[in-house]
Each structure stands twice: as structure tokens, then as C-alpha cells.
Coordinates of N, CA and C in Angstrom, one line a residue:
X1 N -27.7 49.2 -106.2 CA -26.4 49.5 -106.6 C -25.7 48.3 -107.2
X2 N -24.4 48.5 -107.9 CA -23.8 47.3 -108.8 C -23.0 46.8 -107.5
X3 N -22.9 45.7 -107.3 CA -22.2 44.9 -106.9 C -20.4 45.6 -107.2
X4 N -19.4 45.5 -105.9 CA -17.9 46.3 -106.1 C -17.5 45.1 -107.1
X5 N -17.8 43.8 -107.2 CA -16.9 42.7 -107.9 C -17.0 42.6 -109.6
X6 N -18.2 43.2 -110.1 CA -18.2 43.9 -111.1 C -17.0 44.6 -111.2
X7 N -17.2 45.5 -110.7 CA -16.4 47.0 -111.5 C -14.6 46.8 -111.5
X8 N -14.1 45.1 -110.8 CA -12.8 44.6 -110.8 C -12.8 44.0 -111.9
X9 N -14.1 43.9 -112.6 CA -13.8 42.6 -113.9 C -13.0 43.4 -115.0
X10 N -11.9 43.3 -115.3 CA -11.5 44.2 -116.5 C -11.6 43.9 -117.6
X11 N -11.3 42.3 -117.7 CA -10.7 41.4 -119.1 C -12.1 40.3 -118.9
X12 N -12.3 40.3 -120.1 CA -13.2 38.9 -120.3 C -12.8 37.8 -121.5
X13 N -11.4 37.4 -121.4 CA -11.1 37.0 -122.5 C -11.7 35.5 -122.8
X14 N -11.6 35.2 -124.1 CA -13.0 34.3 -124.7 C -11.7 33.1 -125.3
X15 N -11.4 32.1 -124.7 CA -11.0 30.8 -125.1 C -11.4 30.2 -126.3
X16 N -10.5 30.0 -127.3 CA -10.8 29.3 -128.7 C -10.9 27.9 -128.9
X17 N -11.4 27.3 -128.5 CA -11.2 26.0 -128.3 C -11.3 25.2 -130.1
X18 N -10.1 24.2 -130.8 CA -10.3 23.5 -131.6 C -11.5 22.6 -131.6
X19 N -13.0 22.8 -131.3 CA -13.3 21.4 -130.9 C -14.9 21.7 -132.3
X20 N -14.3 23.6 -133.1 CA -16.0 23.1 -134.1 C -15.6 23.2 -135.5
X21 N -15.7 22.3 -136.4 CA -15.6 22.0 -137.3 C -16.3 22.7 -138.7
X22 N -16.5 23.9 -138.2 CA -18.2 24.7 -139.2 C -17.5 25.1 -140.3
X23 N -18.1 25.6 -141.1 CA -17.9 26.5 -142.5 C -16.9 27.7 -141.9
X24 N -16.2 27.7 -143.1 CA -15.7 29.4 -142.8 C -16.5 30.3 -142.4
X25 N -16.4 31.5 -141.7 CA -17.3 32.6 -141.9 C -18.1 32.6 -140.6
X26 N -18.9 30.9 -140.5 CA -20.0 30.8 -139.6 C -19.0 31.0 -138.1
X27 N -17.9 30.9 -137.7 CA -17.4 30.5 -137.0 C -17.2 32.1 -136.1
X28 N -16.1 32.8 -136.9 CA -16.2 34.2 -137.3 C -17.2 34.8 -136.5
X29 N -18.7 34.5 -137.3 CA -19.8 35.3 -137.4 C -20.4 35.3 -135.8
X30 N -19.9 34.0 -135.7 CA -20.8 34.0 -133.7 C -19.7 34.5 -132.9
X31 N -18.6 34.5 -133.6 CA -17.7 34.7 -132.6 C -17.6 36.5 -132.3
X32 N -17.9 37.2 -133.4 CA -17.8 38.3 -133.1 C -19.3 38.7 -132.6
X33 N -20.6 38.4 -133.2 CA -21.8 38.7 -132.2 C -21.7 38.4 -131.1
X34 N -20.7 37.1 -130.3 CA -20.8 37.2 -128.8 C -19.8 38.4 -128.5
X35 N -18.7 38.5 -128.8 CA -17.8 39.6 -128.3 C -18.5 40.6 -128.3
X36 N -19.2 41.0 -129.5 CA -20.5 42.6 -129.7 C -21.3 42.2 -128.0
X37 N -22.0 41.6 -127.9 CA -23.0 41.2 -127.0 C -22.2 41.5 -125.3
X38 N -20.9 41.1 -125.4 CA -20.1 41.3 -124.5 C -19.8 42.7 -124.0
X39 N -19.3 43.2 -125.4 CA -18.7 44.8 -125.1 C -20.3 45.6 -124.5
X40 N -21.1 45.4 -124.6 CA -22.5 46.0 -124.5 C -22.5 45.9 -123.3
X41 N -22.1 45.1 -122.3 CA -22.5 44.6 -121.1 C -22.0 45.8 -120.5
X42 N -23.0 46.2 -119.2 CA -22.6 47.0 -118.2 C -21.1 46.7 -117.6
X43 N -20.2 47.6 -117.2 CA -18.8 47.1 -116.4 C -17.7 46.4 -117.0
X44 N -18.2 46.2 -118.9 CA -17.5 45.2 -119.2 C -16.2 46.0 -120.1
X45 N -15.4 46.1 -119.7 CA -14.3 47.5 -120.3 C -13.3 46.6 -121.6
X46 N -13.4 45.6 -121.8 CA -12.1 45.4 -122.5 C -12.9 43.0 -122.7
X47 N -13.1 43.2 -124.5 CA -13.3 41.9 -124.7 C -12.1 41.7 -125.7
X48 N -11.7 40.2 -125.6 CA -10.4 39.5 -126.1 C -10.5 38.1 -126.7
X49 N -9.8 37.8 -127.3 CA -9.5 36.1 -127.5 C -8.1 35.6 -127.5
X50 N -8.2 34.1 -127.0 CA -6.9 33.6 -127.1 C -7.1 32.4 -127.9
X51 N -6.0 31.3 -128.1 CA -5.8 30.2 -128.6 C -6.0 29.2 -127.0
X52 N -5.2 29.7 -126.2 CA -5.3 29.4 -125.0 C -5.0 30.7 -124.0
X53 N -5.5 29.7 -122.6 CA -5.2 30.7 -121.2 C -3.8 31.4 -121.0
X54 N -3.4 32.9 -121.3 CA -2.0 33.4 -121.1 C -1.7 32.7 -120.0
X55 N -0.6 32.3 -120.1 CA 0.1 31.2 -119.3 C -0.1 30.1 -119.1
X56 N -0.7 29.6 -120.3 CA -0.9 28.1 -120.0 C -1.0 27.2 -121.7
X57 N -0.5 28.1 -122.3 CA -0.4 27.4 -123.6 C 0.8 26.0 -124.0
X58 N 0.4 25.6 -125.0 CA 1.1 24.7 -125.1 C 2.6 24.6 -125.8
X59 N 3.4 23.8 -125.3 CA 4.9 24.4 -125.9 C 5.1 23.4 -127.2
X60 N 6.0 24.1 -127.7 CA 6.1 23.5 -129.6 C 7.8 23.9 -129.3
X61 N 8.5 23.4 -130.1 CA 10.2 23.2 -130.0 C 10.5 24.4 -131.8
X62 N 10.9 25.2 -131.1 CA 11.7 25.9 -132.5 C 12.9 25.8 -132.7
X63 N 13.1 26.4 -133.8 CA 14.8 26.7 -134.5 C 14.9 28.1 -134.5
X64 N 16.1 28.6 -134.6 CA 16.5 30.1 -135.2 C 17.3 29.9 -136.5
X65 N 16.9 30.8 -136.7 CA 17.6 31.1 -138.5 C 19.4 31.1 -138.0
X66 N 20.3 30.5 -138.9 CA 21.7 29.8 -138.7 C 22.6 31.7 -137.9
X67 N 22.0 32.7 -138.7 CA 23.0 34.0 -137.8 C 22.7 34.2 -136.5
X68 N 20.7 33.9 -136.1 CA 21.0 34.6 -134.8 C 21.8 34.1 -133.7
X69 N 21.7 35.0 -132.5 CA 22.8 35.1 -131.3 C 22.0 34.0 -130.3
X70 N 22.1 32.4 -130.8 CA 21.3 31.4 -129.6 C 22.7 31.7 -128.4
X71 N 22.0 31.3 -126.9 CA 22.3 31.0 -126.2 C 22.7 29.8 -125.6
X72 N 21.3 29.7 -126.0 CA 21.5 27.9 -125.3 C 20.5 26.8 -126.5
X73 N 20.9 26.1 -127.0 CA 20.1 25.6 -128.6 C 19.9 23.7 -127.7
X74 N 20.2 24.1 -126.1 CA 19.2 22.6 -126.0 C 17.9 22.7 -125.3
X75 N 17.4 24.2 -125.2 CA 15.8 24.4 -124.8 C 15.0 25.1 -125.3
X76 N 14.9 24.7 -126.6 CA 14.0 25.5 -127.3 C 12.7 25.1 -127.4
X77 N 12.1 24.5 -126.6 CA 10.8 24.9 -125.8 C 10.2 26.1 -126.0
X78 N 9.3 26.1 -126.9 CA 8.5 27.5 -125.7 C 6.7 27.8 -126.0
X79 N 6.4 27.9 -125.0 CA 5.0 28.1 -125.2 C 4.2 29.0 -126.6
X80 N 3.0 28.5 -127.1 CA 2.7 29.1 -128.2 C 1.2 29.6 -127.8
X81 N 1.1 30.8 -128.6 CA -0.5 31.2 -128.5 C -0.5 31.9 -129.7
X82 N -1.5 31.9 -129.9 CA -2.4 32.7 -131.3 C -3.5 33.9 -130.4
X83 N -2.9 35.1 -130.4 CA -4.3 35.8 -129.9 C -4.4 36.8 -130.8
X84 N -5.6 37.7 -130.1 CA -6.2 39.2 -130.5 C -5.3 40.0 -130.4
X85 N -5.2 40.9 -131.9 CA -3.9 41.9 -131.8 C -4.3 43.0 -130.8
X86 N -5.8 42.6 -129.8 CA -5.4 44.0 -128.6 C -5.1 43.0 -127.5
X87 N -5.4 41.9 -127.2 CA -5.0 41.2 -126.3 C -3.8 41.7 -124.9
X88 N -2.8 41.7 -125.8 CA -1.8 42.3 -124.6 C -2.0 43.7 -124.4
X89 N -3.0 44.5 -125.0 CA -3.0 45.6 -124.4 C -4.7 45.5 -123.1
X90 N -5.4 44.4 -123.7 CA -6.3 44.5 -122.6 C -5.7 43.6 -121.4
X91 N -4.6 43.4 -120.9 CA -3.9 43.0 -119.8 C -3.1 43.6 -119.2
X92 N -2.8 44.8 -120.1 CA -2.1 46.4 -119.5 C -0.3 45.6 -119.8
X93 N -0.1 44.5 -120.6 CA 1.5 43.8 -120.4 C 2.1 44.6 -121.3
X94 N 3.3 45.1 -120.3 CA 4.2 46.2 -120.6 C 4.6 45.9 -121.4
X95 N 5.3 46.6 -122.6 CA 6.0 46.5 -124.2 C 7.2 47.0 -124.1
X96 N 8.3 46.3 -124.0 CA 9.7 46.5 -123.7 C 10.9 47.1 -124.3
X97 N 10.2 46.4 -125.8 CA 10.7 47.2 -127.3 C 10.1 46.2 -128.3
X98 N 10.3 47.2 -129.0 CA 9.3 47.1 -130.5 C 7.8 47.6 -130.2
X99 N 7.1 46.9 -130.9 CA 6.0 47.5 -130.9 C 4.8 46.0 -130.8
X100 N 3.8 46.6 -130.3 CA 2.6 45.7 -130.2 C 1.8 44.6 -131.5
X101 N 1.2 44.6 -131.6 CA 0.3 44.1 -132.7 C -0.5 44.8 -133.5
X102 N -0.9 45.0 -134.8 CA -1.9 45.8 -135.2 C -2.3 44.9 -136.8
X103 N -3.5 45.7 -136.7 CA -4.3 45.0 -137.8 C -3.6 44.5 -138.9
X104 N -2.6 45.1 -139.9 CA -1.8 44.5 -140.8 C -1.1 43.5 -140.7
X105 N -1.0 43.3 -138.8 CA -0.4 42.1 -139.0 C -1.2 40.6 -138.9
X106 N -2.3 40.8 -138.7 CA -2.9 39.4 -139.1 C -2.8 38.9 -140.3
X107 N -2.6 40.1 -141.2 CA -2.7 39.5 -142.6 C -1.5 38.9 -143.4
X108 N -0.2 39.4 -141.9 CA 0.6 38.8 -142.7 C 1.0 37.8 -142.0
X109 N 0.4 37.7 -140.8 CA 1.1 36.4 -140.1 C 2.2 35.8 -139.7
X110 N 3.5 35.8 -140.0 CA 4.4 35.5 -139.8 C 5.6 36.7 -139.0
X111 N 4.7 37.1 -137.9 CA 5.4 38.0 -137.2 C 5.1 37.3 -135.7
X112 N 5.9 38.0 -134.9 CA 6.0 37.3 -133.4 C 6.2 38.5 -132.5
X113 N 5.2 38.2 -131.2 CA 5.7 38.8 -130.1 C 6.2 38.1 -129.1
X114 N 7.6 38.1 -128.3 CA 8.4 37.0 -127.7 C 8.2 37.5 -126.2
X115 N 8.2 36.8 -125.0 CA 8.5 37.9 -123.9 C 9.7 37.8 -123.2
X116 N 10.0 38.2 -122.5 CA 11.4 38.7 -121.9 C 12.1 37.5 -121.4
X117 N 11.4 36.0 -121.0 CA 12.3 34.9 -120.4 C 12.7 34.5 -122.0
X118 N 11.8 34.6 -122.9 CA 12.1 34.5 -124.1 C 13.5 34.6 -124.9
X119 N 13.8 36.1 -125.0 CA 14.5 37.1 -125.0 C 15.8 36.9 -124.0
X120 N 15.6 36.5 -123.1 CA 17.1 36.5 -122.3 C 17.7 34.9 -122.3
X121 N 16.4 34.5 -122.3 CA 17.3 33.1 -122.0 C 17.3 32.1 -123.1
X122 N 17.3 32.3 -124.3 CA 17.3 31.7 -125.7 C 18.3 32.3 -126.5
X123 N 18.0 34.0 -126.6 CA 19.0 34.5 -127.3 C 20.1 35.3 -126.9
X124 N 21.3 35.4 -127.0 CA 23.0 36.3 -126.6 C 23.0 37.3 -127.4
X125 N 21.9 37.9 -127.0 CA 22.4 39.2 -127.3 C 22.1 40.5 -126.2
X126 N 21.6 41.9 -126.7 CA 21.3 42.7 -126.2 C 20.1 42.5 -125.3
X127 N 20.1 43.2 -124.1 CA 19.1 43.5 -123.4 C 17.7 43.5 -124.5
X128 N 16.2 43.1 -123.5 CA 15.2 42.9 -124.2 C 15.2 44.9 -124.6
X129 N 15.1 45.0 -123.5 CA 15.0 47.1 -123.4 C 16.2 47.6 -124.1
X130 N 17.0 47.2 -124.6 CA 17.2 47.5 -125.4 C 16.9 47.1 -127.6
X131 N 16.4 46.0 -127.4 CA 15.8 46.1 -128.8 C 16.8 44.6 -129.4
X132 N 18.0 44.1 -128.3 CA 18.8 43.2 -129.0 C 17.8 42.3 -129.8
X133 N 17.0 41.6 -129.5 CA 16.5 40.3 -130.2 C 15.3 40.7 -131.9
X134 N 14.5 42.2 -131.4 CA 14.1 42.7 -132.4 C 14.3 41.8 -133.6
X135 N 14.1 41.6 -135.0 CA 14.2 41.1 -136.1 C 14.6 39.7 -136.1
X136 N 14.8 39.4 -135.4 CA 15.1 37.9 -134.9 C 14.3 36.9 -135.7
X137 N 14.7 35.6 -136.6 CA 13.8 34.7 -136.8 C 13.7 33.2 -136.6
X138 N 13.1 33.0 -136.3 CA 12.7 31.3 -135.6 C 11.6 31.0 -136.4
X139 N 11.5 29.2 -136.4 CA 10.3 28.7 -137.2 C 10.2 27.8 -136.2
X140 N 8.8 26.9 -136.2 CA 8.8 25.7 -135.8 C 8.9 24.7 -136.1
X141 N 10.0 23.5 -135.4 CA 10.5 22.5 -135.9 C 9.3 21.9 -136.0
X142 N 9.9 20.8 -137.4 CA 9.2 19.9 -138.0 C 8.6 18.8 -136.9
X143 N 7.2 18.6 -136.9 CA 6.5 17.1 -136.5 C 6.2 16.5 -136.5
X144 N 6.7 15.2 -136.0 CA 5.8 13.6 -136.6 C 6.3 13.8 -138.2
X145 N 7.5 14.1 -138.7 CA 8.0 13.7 -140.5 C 7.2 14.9 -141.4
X146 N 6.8 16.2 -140.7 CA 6.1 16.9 -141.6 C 7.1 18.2 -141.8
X147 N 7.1 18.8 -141.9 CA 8.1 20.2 -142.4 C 7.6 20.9 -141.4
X148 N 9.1 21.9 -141.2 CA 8.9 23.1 -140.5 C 7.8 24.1 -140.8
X149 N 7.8 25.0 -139.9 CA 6.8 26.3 -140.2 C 7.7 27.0 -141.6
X150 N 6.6 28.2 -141.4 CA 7.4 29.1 -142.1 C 8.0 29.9 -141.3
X151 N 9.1 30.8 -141.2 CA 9.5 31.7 -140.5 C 8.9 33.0 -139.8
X152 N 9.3 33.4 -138.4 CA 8.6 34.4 -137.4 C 9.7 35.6 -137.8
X153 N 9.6 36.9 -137.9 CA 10.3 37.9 -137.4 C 10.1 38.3 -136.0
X154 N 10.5 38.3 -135.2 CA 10.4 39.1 -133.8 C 9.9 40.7 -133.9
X155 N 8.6 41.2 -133.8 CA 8.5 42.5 -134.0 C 8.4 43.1 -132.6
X156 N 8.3 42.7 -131.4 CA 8.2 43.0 -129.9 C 8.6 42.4 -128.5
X157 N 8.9 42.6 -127.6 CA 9.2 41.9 -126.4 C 8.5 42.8 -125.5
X158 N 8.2 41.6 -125.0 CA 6.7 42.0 -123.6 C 7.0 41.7 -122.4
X159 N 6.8 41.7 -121.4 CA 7.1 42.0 -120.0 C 6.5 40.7 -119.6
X160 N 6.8 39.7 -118.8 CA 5.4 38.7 -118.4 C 4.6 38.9 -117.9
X161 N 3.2 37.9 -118.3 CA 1.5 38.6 -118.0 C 1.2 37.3 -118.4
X162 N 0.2 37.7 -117.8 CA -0.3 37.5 -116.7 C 0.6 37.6 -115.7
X163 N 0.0 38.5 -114.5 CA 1.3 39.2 -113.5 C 0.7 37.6 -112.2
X164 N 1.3 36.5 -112.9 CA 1.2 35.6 -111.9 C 2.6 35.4 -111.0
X165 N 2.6 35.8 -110.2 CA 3.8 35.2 -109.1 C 4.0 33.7 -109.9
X166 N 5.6 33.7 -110.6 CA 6.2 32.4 -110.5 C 6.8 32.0 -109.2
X167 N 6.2 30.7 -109.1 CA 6.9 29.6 -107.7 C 8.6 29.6 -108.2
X168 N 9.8 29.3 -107.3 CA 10.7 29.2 -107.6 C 11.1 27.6 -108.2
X169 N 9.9 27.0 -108.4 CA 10.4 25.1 -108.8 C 10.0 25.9 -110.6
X170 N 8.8 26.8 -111.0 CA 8.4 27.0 -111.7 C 8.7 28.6 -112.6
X171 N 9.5 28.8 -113.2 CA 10.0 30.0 -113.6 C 9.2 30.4 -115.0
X172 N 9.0 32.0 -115.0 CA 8.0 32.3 -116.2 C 8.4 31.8 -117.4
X173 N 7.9 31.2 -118.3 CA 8.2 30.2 -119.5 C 8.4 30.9 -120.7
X174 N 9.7 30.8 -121.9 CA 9.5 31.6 -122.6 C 8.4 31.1 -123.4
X175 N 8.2 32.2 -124.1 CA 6.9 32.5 -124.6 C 7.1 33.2 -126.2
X176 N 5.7 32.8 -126.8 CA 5.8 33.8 -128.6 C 4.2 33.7 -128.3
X177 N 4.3 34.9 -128.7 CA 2.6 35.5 -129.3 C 2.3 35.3 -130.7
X178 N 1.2 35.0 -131.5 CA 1.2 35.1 -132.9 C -0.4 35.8 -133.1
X179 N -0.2 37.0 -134.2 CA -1.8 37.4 -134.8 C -2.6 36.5 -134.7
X180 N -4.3 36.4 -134.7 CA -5.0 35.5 -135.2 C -6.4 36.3 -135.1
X181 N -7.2 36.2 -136.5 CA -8.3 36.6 -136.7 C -9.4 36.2 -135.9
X182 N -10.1 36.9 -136.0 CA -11.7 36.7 -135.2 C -11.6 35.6 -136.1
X183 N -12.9 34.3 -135.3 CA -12.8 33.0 -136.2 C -11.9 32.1 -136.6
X184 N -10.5 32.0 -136.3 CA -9.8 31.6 -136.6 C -9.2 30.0 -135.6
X185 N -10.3 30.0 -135.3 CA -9.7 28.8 -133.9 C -9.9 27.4 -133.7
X186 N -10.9 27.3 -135.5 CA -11.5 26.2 -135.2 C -10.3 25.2 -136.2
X187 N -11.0 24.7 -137.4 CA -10.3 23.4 -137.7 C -9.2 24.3 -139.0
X188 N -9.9 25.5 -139.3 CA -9.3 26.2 -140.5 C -7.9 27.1 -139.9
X189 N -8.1 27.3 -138.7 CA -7.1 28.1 -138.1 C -5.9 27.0 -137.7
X190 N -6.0 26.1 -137.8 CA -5.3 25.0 -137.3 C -4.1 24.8 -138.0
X191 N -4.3 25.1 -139.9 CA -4.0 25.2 -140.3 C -2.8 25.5 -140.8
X192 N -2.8 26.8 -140.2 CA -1.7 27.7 -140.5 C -0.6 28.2 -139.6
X193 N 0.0 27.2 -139.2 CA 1.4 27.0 -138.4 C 1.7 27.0 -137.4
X194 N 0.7 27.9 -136.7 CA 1.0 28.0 -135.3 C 0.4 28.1 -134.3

């Protein structure tokens, strides 16, 4: 018989680490034959990638475009990731308003999914459930003397997820999601803003 600790494994998500320098394509190419080799696996219901561990990405300081409804404009902190446009659905993280990720949007990149500490405690407006922050745009501020990003539209607000119990010294962080293609993680993904 299979082992019960199998049939708990739901998510096998696959860490991008910046550390391989290859050709376009090649990078891609292994990355999706291991995911193929993954989904094949007995028990293995749902393969993913991130930029980093949900919940543990790194924070980058934005702006919002001069109309929206800021709150508070001395913590604009917030954690960044680049994942798989099924990513948040292979974590089952609730969708509050708007809508999720899909294929069209890798290609255009400059769209964002924010989550709810995001949404309440950055911007004055409307409830996340209700859709206030929706269309919302922020970039990231400029680093070390180099220019801002280009600008994010807000297309979603997500629930926090990983369902980790925050400590009360440590409160859930806001957060932005961004598309990113299979392959995309190494020195050529780096590239492109976020």
C-alpha cells in the first residue's frame, strides 16, 4: 500500500532560484520536462513555480500613481513574487475580487495580484470584497540611481496563503503577485522589473 503521507502532498512547488546563467530556451526547456516528470508522479495532484517561498519573498518599496486612495505613504514596503499563473489556485488562496491569473497575462506583464493586508492597509478605499482597490496602479521605486518600474494595474485581491498562523510581533505582509513564464527565473527574467 502507498504510504497516508503521500496522498497529503498536494503542492510541489518548484523554487526559481537566480543562480543559472544559460541561453534562453535551455532554461525553460528543463524546467518544464522536470514539472512534466513531476505531474506523472503517482499522488502528485498539482505542480507550480515561484520566484520565492509564498511568504517569504523579498520586499521592494513602491509608489502609487498621484490619484489613488493611499493610506499611509510611509510603508510602502511590500513583498514581491513572480509566479505560475495557476499558482494561487494550486494553494486553494481564496480570490476576494477580481479575478486570478491567466495565460494572457504573462504576456503582458504589467498586471498585479495584491492580497488583502495589501489592500487594507496601503490603500483608503473600499473593502478588498468589495473591489475598492481593483485598477489601482503602483510601480517600483527607483534603485541605487536607476528608474522606476513600469506600472502594475491591480487585477485581484487574494486572501493570505499560505494559511500560516501570523505571530502577533509578526503580522501577514502586504504582498503583490506578478505573471512569470516557465523559464523565466534565471538571469533573463531578472530583467524585467520585478
Amino acid at each position: 500500500g502507498r504510504s497516508p503521507v503521500l496522498d497529503q502532498i498536494v503542492v510541489a512547488n518548484m523554487v526559481l532560484v537566480d543562480e543559472v546563467s544559460a541561453t534562453d530556451g535551455l532554461v525553460k526547456q528543463r524546467q518544464d520536462a522536470l514539472m512534466a516528470r513531476l505531474r506523472a508522479e503517482p499522488g502528485v495532484k498539482t505542480v507550480t513555480f515561484s520566484s520565492a517561498l509564498p511568504g517569504l519573498g523579498p520586499d521592494r518599496r513602491i509608489e502609487f500613481e498621484p490619484s489613488a486612495p493611499v493610506r499611509d505613504a510611509g510603508s510602502l514596503d511590500v513583498a514581491t513574487f513572480r509566479i505560475d499563473v495557476g499558482l494561487l489556485r494550486a494553494y486553494d488562496a481564496r480570490l476576494l475580487a477580481g479575478r486570478g491569473f491567466e495565460a494572457r497575462d504573462v504576456a503582458n506583464g504589467r498586471v498585479a495580484i495584491v492580497n488583502r493586508t495589501f489592500a487594507e492597509t496601503l490603500l483608503a478605499s473600499q473593502s478588498p470584497g468589495e473591489g475598492g482597490p481593483l485598477g489601482t496602479r503602483f510601480r517600483y521605486a527607483a534603485a541605487g540611481g536607476g528608474t522606476p518600474s513600469d506600472w502594475y494595474d491591480i487585477l485581484g485581491i487574494v486572501d493570505a496563503f499560505p494559511p500560516l498562523p501570523p505571530s502577533p510581533e509578526s503580522p501577514t505582509e502586504s504582498t503583490a503577485y506578478h505573471p512569470m513564464p516557465s523559464g523565466a527565473a534565471g538571469a533573463s527574467g531578472r530583467r524585467r522589473g520585478c
